[in-house]
GROMACS .gro file of N, CA and C in nm:
model
  432
    1MET      N    1  -1.308   4.656   0.735
    1MET     CA    2  -1.447   4.683   0.699
    1MET      C    3  -1.521   4.550   0.689
    2PHE      N    4  -1.648   4.552   0.719
    2PHE     CA    5  -1.731   4.432   0.714
    2PHE      C    6  -1.793   4.419   0.576
    3THR      N    7  -1.804   4.296   0.531
    3THR     CA    8  -1.866   4.271   0.402
    3THR      C    9  -2.010   4.228   0.426
    4GLN      N   10  -2.101   4.300   0.365
    4GLN     CA   11  -2.244   4.269   0.379
    4GLN      C   12  -2.300   4.244   0.241
    5ARG      N   13  -2.373   4.135   0.228
    5ARG     CA   14  -2.433   4.104   0.098
    5ARG      C   15  -2.527   4.218   0.057
    6PRO      N   16  -2.530   4.251  -0.072
    6PRO     CA   17  -2.619   4.359  -0.118
    6PRO      C   18  -2.766   4.329  -0.090
    7GLU      N   19  -2.803   4.201  -0.090
    7GLU     CA   20  -2.943   4.166  -0.061
    7GLU      C   21  -2.980   4.204   0.083
    8ILE      N   22  -2.887   4.185   0.174
    8ILE     CA   23  -2.912   4.221   0.315
    8ILE      C   24  -2.928   4.372   0.327
    9LYS      N   25  -2.842   4.446   0.260
    9LYS     CA   26  -2.853   4.592   0.263
    9LYS      C   27  -2.989   4.637   0.211
   10GLU      N   28  -3.032   4.577   0.101
   10GLU     CA   29  -3.160   4.616   0.042
   10GLU      C   30  -3.278   4.575   0.132
   11LEU      N   31  -3.274   4.455   0.187
   11LEU     CA   32  -3.380   4.413   0.279
   11LEU      C   33  -3.387   4.505   0.400
   12ASN      N   34  -3.272   4.538   0.456
   12ASN     CA   35  -3.270   4.629   0.571
   12ASN      C   36  -3.326   4.764   0.534
   13ARG      N   37  -3.290   4.814   0.417
   13ARG     CA   38  -3.341   4.944   0.372
   13ARG      C   39  -3.494   4.938   0.358
   14LEU      N   40  -3.545   4.830   0.299
   14LEU     CA   41  -3.689   4.816   0.280
   14LEU      C   42  -3.764   4.807   0.413
   15TYR      N   43  -3.710   4.728   0.505
   15TYR     CA   44  -3.774   4.716   0.637
   15TYR      C   45  -3.774   4.851   0.709
   16ARG      N   46  -3.663   4.923   0.702
   16ARG     CA   47  -3.658   5.056   0.766
   16ARG      C   48  -3.757   5.152   0.700
   17ALA      N   49  -3.772   5.144   0.568
   17ALA     CA   50  -3.866   5.232   0.498
   17ALA      C   51  -4.009   5.204   0.543
   18VAL      N   52  -4.043   5.078   0.557
   18VAL     CA   53  -4.178   5.042   0.604
   18VAL      C   54  -4.198   5.090   0.747
   19ASP      N   55  -4.098   5.068   0.833
   19ASP     CA   56  -4.107   5.117   0.972
   19ASP      C   57  -4.127   5.268   0.975
   20GLU      N   58  -4.057   5.339   0.889
   20GLU     CA   59  -4.069   5.484   0.885
   20GLU      C   60  -4.208   5.528   0.841
   21VAL      N   61  -4.266   5.457   0.746
   21VAL     CA   62  -4.402   5.489   0.702
   21VAL      C   63  -4.500   5.474   0.818
   22TYR      N   64  -4.488   5.365   0.894
   22TYR     CA   65  -4.578   5.346   1.008
   22TYR      C   66  -4.556   5.453   1.115
   23HIS      N   67  -4.432   5.495   1.134
   23HIS     CA   68  -4.405   5.604   1.228
   23HIS      C   69  -4.475   5.731   1.180
   24GLU      N   70  -4.461   5.763   1.052
   24GLU     CA   71  -4.525   5.883   0.997
   24GLU      C   72  -4.677   5.875   1.008
   25VAL      N   73  -4.733   5.757   0.986
   25VAL     CA   74  -4.878   5.738   0.999
   25VAL      C   75  -4.920   5.766   1.143
   26ALA      N   76  -4.847   5.709   1.239
   26ALA     CA   77  -4.880   5.730   1.380
   26ALA      C   78  -4.877   5.880   1.414
   27VAL      N   79  -4.773   5.948   1.367
   27VAL     CA   80  -4.761   6.092   1.393
   27VAL      C   81  -4.880   6.166   1.333
   28LYS      N   82  -4.915   6.135   1.207
   28LYS     CA   83  -5.029   6.201   1.142
   28LYS      C   84  -5.160   6.177   1.217
   29LEU      N   85  -5.170   6.061   1.281
   29LEU     CA   86  -5.291   6.027   1.356
   29LEU      C   87  -5.288   6.082   1.498
   30GLY      N   88  -5.177   6.147   1.534
   30GLY     CA   89  -5.167   6.204   1.668
   30GLY      C   90  -5.139   6.099   1.775
   31LEU      N   91  -5.074   5.990   1.737
   31LEU     CA   92  -5.045   5.881   1.830
   31LEU      C   93  -4.895   5.856   1.837
   32SER      N   94  -4.852   5.807   1.951
   32SER     CA   95  -4.714   5.759   1.959
   32SER      C   96  -4.707   5.627   1.882
   33ASP      N   97  -4.586   5.586   1.848
   33ASP     CA   98  -4.571   5.458   1.779
   33ASP      C   99  -4.629   5.344   1.861
   34SER      N  100  -4.603   5.346   1.992
   34SER     CA  101  -4.650   5.236   2.075
   34SER      C  102  -4.802   5.240   2.096
   35ALA      N  103  -4.861   5.358   2.106
   35ALA     CA  104  -5.007   5.367   2.116
   35ALA      C  105  -5.071   5.317   1.987
   36PHE      N  106  -5.012   5.353   1.874
   36PHE     CA  107  -5.061   5.301   1.746
   36PHE      C  108  -5.054   5.149   1.747
   37SER      N  109  -4.942   5.094   1.793
   37SER     CA  110  -4.926   4.948   1.795
   37SER      C  111  -5.028   4.881   1.886
   38VAL      N  112  -5.056   4.940   2.001
   38VAL     CA  113  -5.156   4.883   2.093
   38VAL      C  114  -5.293   4.881   2.026
   39LEU      N  115  -5.332   4.992   1.966
   39LEU     CA  116  -5.463   4.998   1.900
   39LEU      C  117  -5.469   4.903   1.781
   40TYR      N  118  -5.361   4.897   1.703
   40TYR     CA  119  -5.356   4.807   1.588
   40TYR      C  120  -5.367   4.662   1.636
   41ALA      N  121  -5.298   4.630   1.746
   41ALA     CA  122  -5.304   4.494   1.801
   41ALA      C  123  -5.444   4.460   1.846
   42LEU      N  124  -5.514   4.556   1.905
   42LEU     CA  125  -5.652   4.531   1.946
   42LEU      C  126  -5.741   4.504   1.824
   43ALA      N  127  -5.711   4.571   1.713
   43ALA     CA  128  -5.786   4.543   1.590
   43ALA      C  129  -5.754   4.403   1.539
   44GLU      N  130  -5.629   4.362   1.552
   44GLU     CA  131  -5.586   4.231   1.501
   44GLU      C  132  -5.620   4.117   1.596
   45LEU      N  133  -5.591   4.134   1.724
   45LEU     CA  134  -5.610   4.026   1.822
   45LEU      C  135  -5.751   4.025   1.881
   46GLY      N  136  -5.814   4.141   1.880
   46GLY     CA  137  -5.949   4.151   1.935
   46GLY      C  138  -5.949   4.201   2.078
   47ASP      N  139  -6.062   4.251   2.116
   47ASP     CA  140  -6.085   4.298   2.252
   47ASP      C  141  -6.054   4.184   2.349
   48GLY      N  142  -5.991   4.216   2.458
   48GLY     CA  143  -5.965   4.115   2.559
   48GLY      C  144  -5.827   4.054   2.551
   49CYS      N  145  -5.743   4.101   2.460
   49CYS     CA  146  -5.607   4.049   2.454
   49CYS      C  147  -5.529   4.102   2.574
   50THR      N  148  -5.411   4.047   2.595
   50THR     CA  149  -5.327   4.088   2.708
   50THR      C  150  -5.209   4.172   2.658
   51GLN      N  151  -5.148   4.242   2.750
   51GLN     CA  152  -5.028   4.319   2.716
   51GLN      C  153  -4.917   4.226   2.667
   52LYS      N  154  -4.909   4.108   2.725
   52LYS     CA  155  -4.807   4.010   2.684
   52LYS      C  156  -4.829   3.969   2.539
   53GLU      N  157  -4.953   3.951   2.498
   53GLU     CA  158  -4.983   3.913   2.359
   53GLU      C  159  -4.946   4.025   2.262
   54ILE      N  160  -4.972   4.149   2.302
   54ILE     CA  161  -4.936   4.263   2.218
   54ILE      C  162  -4.785   4.274   2.206
   55ALA      N  163  -4.715   4.260   2.318
   55ALA     CA  164  -4.569   4.267   2.317
   55ALA      C  165  -4.512   4.160   2.224
   56ALA      N  166  -4.567   4.040   2.228
   56ALA     CA  167  -4.519   3.931   2.142
   56ALA      C  168  -4.551   3.960   1.996
   57LEU      N  169  -4.669   4.012   1.967
   57LEU     CA  170  -4.709   4.041   1.829
   57LEU      C  171  -4.615   4.140   1.763
   58PHE      N  172  -4.573   4.242   1.837
   58PHE     CA  173  -4.491   4.348   1.779
   58PHE      C  174  -4.344   4.342   1.821
   59SER      N  175  -4.307   4.237   1.894
   59SER     CA  176  -4.169   4.224   1.943
   59SER      C  177  -4.126   4.352   2.015
   60MET      N  178  -4.214   4.398   2.102
   60MET     CA  179  -4.186   4.519   2.181
   60MET      C  180  -4.177   4.480   2.327
   61SER      N  181  -4.111   4.562   2.406
   61SER     CA  182  -4.099   4.532   2.548
   61SER      C  183  -4.234   4.546   2.617
   62LYS      N  184  -4.252   4.464   2.719
   62LYS     CA  185  -4.377   4.471   2.796
   62LYS      C  186  -4.391   4.607   2.864
   63GLN      N  187  -4.277   4.667   2.902
   63GLN     CA  188  -4.280   4.798   2.967
   63GLN      C  189  -4.335   4.905   2.872
   64THR      N  190  -4.292   4.900   2.746
   64THR     CA  191  -4.339   4.997   2.647
   64THR      C  192  -4.489   4.982   2.626
   65ILE      N  193  -4.533   4.858   2.611
   65ILE     CA  194  -4.676   4.830   2.592
   65ILE      C  195  -4.753   4.876   2.716
   66HIS      N  196  -4.702   4.845   2.832
   66HIS     CA  197  -4.769   4.883   2.957
   66HIS      C  198  -4.787   5.035   2.965
   67SER      N  199  -4.682   5.109   2.930
   67SER     CA  200  -4.691   5.255   2.935
   67SER      C  201  -4.798   5.307   2.840
   68SER      N  202  -4.804   5.251   2.720
   68SER     CA  203  -4.905   5.296   2.623
   68SER      C  204  -5.045   5.257   2.667
   69VAL      N  205  -5.060   5.137   2.718
   69VAL     CA  206  -5.191   5.093   2.767
   69VAL      C  207  -5.237   5.184   2.881
   70LYS      N  208  -5.145   5.214   2.972
   70LYS     CA  209  -5.177   5.303   3.084
   70LYS      C  210  -5.219   5.441   3.033
   71GLY      N  211  -5.146   5.493   2.933
   71GLY     CA  212  -5.181   5.623   2.877
   71GLY      C  213  -5.316   5.623   2.807
   72LEU      N  214  -5.343   5.519   2.729
   72LEU     CA  215  -5.472   5.508   2.661
   72LEU      C  216  -5.585   5.487   2.761
   73ALA      N  217  -5.558   5.414   2.867
   73ALA     CA  218  -5.660   5.395   2.972
   73ALA      C  219  -5.688   5.528   3.042
   74GLY      N  220  -5.581   5.605   3.065
   74GLY     CA  221  -5.597   5.737   3.128
   74GLY      C  222  -5.679   5.833   3.045
   75LYS      N  223  -5.677   5.813   2.913
   75LYS     CA  224  -5.757   5.897   2.822
   75LYS      C  225  -5.898   5.842   2.803
   76GLY      N  226  -5.928   5.734   2.873
   76GLY     CA  227  -6.063   5.677   2.865
   76GLY      C  228  -6.087   5.588   2.744
   77CYS      N  229  -5.980   5.543   2.679
   77CYS     CA  230  -5.994   5.460   2.559
   77CYS      C  231  -5.994   5.311   2.589
   78LEU      N  232  -5.931   5.274   2.699
   78LEU     CA  233  -5.918   5.133   2.735
   78LEU      C  234  -5.954   5.114   2.881
   79THR      N  235  -5.991   4.992   2.912
   79THR     CA  236  -6.008   4.952   3.050
   79THR      C  237  -5.941   4.817   3.067
   80LEU      N  238  -5.893   4.790   3.186
   80LEU     CA  239  -5.825   4.664   3.214
   80LEU      C  240  -5.910   4.582   3.311
   81VAL      N  241  -5.925   4.455   3.281
   81VAL     CA  242  -6.000   4.365   3.368
   81VAL      C  243  -5.912   4.244   3.400
   82PRO      N  244  -5.932   4.183   3.517
   82PRO     CA  245  -5.850   4.068   3.552
   82PRO      C  246  -5.861   3.957   3.448
   83GLY      N  247  -5.747   3.895   3.422
   83GLY     CA  248  -5.741   3.782   3.330
   83GLY      C  249  -5.680   3.664   3.401
   84PRO      N  250  -5.625   3.571   3.327
   84PRO     CA  251  -5.563   3.454   3.391
   84PRO      C  252  -5.436   3.493   3.465
   85GLY      N  253  -5.417   3.439   3.583
   85GLY     CA  254  -5.297   3.468   3.661
   85GLY      C  255  -5.287   3.616   3.692
   86ARG      N  256  -5.169   3.671   3.664
   86ARG     CA  257  -5.146   3.814   3.688
   86ARG      C  258  -5.183   3.899   3.567
   87ASP      N  259  -5.215   3.834   3.456
   87ASP     CA  260  -5.249   3.908   3.334
   87ASP      C  261  -5.379   3.984   3.351
   88ARG      N  262  -5.386   4.094   3.279
   88ARG     CA  263  -5.511   4.169   3.274
   88ARG      C  264  -5.550   4.181   3.128
   89ARG      N  265  -5.676   4.165   3.102
   89ARG     CA  266  -5.728   4.176   2.966
   89ARG      C  267  -5.754   4.323   2.936
   90ILE      N  268  -5.727   4.361   2.811
   90ILE     CA  269  -5.746   4.499   2.766
   90ILE      C  270  -5.877   4.505   2.688
   91LEU      N  271  -5.963   4.594   2.730
   91LEU     CA  272  -6.092   4.611   2.662
   91LEU      C  273  -6.105   4.755   2.614
   92LEU      N  274  -6.161   4.770   2.497
   92LEU     CA  275  -6.189   4.903   2.443
   92LEU      C  276  -6.313   4.961   2.510
   93THR      N  277  -6.306   5.087   2.544
   93THR     CA  278  -6.425   5.160   2.588
   93THR      C  279  -6.496   5.209   2.461
   94PRO      N  280  -6.615   5.265   2.472
   94PRO     CA  281  -6.678   5.323   2.353
   94PRO      C  282  -6.588   5.428   2.285
   95ALA      N  283  -6.517   5.509   2.365
   95ALA     CA  284  -6.425   5.608   2.306
   95ALA      C  285  -6.309   5.538   2.236
   96GLY      N  286  -6.262   5.430   2.293
   96GLY     CA  287  -6.154   5.354   2.231
   96GLY      C  288  -6.198   5.288   2.101
   97ARG      N  289  -6.320   5.238   2.101
   97ARG     CA  290  -6.374   5.176   1.978
   97ARG      C  291  -6.385   5.281   1.867
   98ARG      N  292  -6.430   5.402   1.902
   98ARG     CA  293  -6.436   5.511   1.803
   98ARG      C  294  -6.297   5.545   1.751
   99LEU      N  295  -6.200   5.551   1.842
   99LEU     CA  296  -6.062   5.580   1.804
   99LEU      C  297  -6.010   5.474   1.708
  100LEU      N  298  -6.038   5.349   1.737
  100LEU     CA  299  -5.996   5.238   1.651
  100LEU      C  300  -6.061   5.250   1.513
  101GLU      N  301  -6.189   5.279   1.510
  101GLU     CA  302  -6.261   5.291   1.383
  101GLU      C  303  -6.215   5.412   1.303
  102GLU      N  304  -6.185   5.523   1.371
  102GLU     CA  305  -6.145   5.645   1.302
  102GLU      C  306  -5.999   5.644   1.257
  103LYS      N  307  -5.911   5.580   1.335
  103LYS     CA  308  -5.768   5.592   1.306
  103LYS      C  309  -5.704   5.463   1.256
  104ILE      N  310  -5.744   5.350   1.307
  104ILE     CA  311  -5.678   5.225   1.271
  104ILE      C  312  -5.746   5.156   1.153
  105ALA      N  313  -5.877   5.155   1.151
  105ALA     CA  314  -5.950   5.089   1.041
  105ALA      C  315  -5.909   5.145   0.904
  106PRO      N  316  -5.894   5.277   0.888
  106PRO     CA  317  -5.850   5.327   0.757
  106PRO      C  318  -5.711   5.280   0.718
  107VAL      N  319  -5.621   5.265   0.815
  107VAL     CA  320  -5.487   5.215   0.787
  107VAL      C  321  -5.495   5.070   0.737
  108ILE      N  322  -5.575   4.990   0.804
  108ILE     CA  323  -5.592   4.849   0.762
  108ILE      C  324  -5.652   4.842   0.622
  109ALA      N  325  -5.746   4.930   0.593
  109ALA     CA  326  -5.806   4.932   0.458
  109ALA      C  327  -5.700   4.966   0.353
  110LEU      N  328  -5.612   5.061   0.385
  110LEU     CA  329  -5.505   5.097   0.291
  110LEU      C  330  -5.404   4.983   0.276
  111GLU      N  331  -5.374   4.914   0.385
  111GLU     CA  332  -5.285   4.798   0.376
  111GLU      C  333  -5.346   4.691   0.286
  112ASN      N  334  -5.476   4.668   0.304
  112ASN     CA  335  -5.545   4.570   0.219
  112ASN      C  336  -5.536   4.610   0.072
  113ARG      N  337  -5.556   4.738   0.046
  113ARG     CA  338  -5.550   4.787  -0.092
  113ARG      C  339  -5.410   4.768  -0.151
  114ALA      N  340  -5.309   4.793  -0.069
  114ALA     CA  341  -5.171   4.777  -0.116
  114ALA      C  342  -5.142   4.632  -0.154
  115VAL      N  343  -5.184   4.539  -0.072
  115VAL     CA  344  -5.157   4.397  -0.102
  115VAL      C  345  -5.244   4.348  -0.218
  116GLU      N  346  -5.359   4.409  -0.236
  116GLU     CA  347  -5.444   4.371  -0.349
  116GLU      C  348  -5.385   4.416  -0.482
  117GLY      N  349  -5.282   4.501  -0.477
  117GLY     CA  350  -5.210   4.540  -0.598
  117GLY      C  351  -5.121   4.429  -0.650
  118LEU      N  352  -5.108   4.324  -0.572
  118LEU     CA  353  -5.032   4.207  -0.614
  118LEU      C  354  -5.130   4.098  -0.658
  119SER      N  355  -5.087   4.018  -0.753
  119SER     CA  356  -5.172   3.905  -0.793
  119SER      C  357  -5.175   3.803  -0.681
  120PRO      N  358  -5.274   3.715  -0.679
  120PRO     CA  359  -5.277   3.610  -0.576
  120PRO      C  360  -5.147   3.529  -0.573
  121GLN      N  361  -5.091   3.499  -0.688
  121GLN     CA  362  -4.964   3.424  -0.693
  121GLN      C  363  -4.850   3.505  -0.634
  122GLU      N  364  -4.845   3.635  -0.665
  122GLU     CA  365  -4.741   3.721  -0.608
  122GLU      C  366  -4.753   3.728  -0.456
  123ARG      N  367  -4.875   3.736  -0.406
  123ARG     CA  368  -4.896   3.739  -0.261
  123ARG      C  369  -4.842   3.613  -0.195
  124GLN      N  370  -4.875   3.499  -0.254
  124GLN     CA  371  -4.829   3.372  -0.198
  124GLN      C  372  -4.677   3.361  -0.204
  125THR      N  373  -4.619   3.405  -0.315
  125THR     CA  374  -4.473   3.401  -0.330
  125THR      C  375  -4.407   3.493  -0.228
  126LEU      N  376  -4.461   3.614  -0.213
  126LEU     CA  377  -4.407   3.709  -0.115
  126LEU      C  378  -4.409   3.650   0.025
  127LEU      N  379  -4.522   3.593   0.063
  127LEU     CA  380  -4.534   3.535   0.197
  127LEU      C  381  -4.440   3.416   0.215
  128ALA      N  382  -4.435   3.329   0.116
  128ALA     CA  383  -4.350   3.210   0.126
  128ALA      C  384  -4.203   3.248   0.139
  129LEU      N  385  -4.157   3.340   0.056
  129LEU     CA  386  -4.017   3.379   0.061
  129LEU      C  387  -3.984   3.459   0.187
  130THR      N  388  -4.074   3.545   0.229
  130THR     CA  389  -4.051   3.622   0.351
  130THR      C  390  -4.047   3.529   0.471
  131ARG      N  391  -4.138   3.434   0.476
  131ARG     CA  392  -4.140   3.335   0.585
  131ARG      C  393  -4.010   3.256   0.588
  132LYS      N  394  -3.967   3.209   0.470
  132LYS     CA  395  -3.844   3.130   0.461
  132LYS      C  396  -3.724   3.213   0.507
  133TYR      N  397  -3.716   3.338   0.461
  133TYR     CA  398  -3.606   3.426   0.501
  133TYR      C  399  -3.610   3.451   0.652
  134ALA      N  400  -3.727   3.483   0.705
  134ALA     CA  401  -3.738   3.514   0.848
  134ALA      C  402  -3.697   3.393   0.932
  135GLU      N  403  -3.743   3.276   0.895
  135GLU     CA  404  -3.708   3.155   0.971
  135GLU      C  405  -3.558   3.128   0.965
  136SER      N  406  -3.498   3.145   0.848
  136SER     CA  407  -3.355   3.125   0.833
  136SER      C  408  -3.276   3.229   0.912
  137HIS      N  409  -3.322   3.352   0.904
  137HIS     CA  410  -3.258   3.464   0.974
  137HIS      C  411  -3.260   3.440   1.125
  138ILE      N  412  -3.376   3.405   1.176
  138ILE     CA  413  -3.392   3.381   1.320
  138ILE      C  414  -3.306   3.263   1.364
  139ARG      N  415  -3.314   3.156   1.287
  139ARG     CA  416  -3.237   3.035   1.322
  139ARG      C  417  -3.086   3.067   1.323
  140THR      N  418  -3.039   3.141   1.222
  140THR     CA  419  -2.898   3.173   1.212
  140THR      C  420  -2.852   3.266   1.324
  141LEU      N  421  -2.931   3.371   1.349
  141LEU     CA  422  -2.891   3.467   1.454
  141LEU      C  423  -2.900   3.405   1.593
  142ASN      N  424  -2.986   3.307   1.610
  142ASN     CA  425  -2.996   3.240   1.740
  142ASN      C  426  -2.875   3.153   1.771
  143THR      N  427  -2.783   3.139   1.676
  143THR     CA  428  -2.661   3.063   1.702
  143THR      C  429  -2.556   3.148   1.774
  144LEU      N  430  -2.579   3.277   1.786
  144LEU     CA  431  -2.483   3.365   1.857
  144LEU      C  432  -2.470   3.325   2.003
   0.00000   0.00000   0.00000
C-alpha cells in the first residue's frame, strides 16, 4: 500500500470538491464544463483572446477548447477572426455578451462574495501558501 500524507489527501479532497461545484454550476446554467470555461475565460481574459490562451488558463487541451468554441460559435455566441500566425481571436457576439452577463457574471459575483468572507490578511495568506504549494508541487512532479 502507498503512504500518502494526510495533508495531500485533504488538499486533493478540497480541490475535487471545488471542481465538482463548478461542474454543478455549469450544469445548472445549461452549459458543458468546457463551454463554461470558455465563457469564463472570455470574462477573465477579455474579448479577442485565443484558444491557446484559454487552454493555458484552464490547463485544458486545445482540442477540448476548440470543440467548445466551435459549438458556441455555431449557436451564434462567438465569432472567430484572424489573429497572429495561425491563431484566431475569439470575439463575443451580442448574444454571447448576453450569455456572459446572464450566466458568468453572477458566478464571478458569488466568487467575489466568497473571498470577501475572508479578511484581507487571510486572503493574502491563502494566496501566498497556495502559490508556494503549487510551485513546490509543480517543481517536484516535474522531476519525474
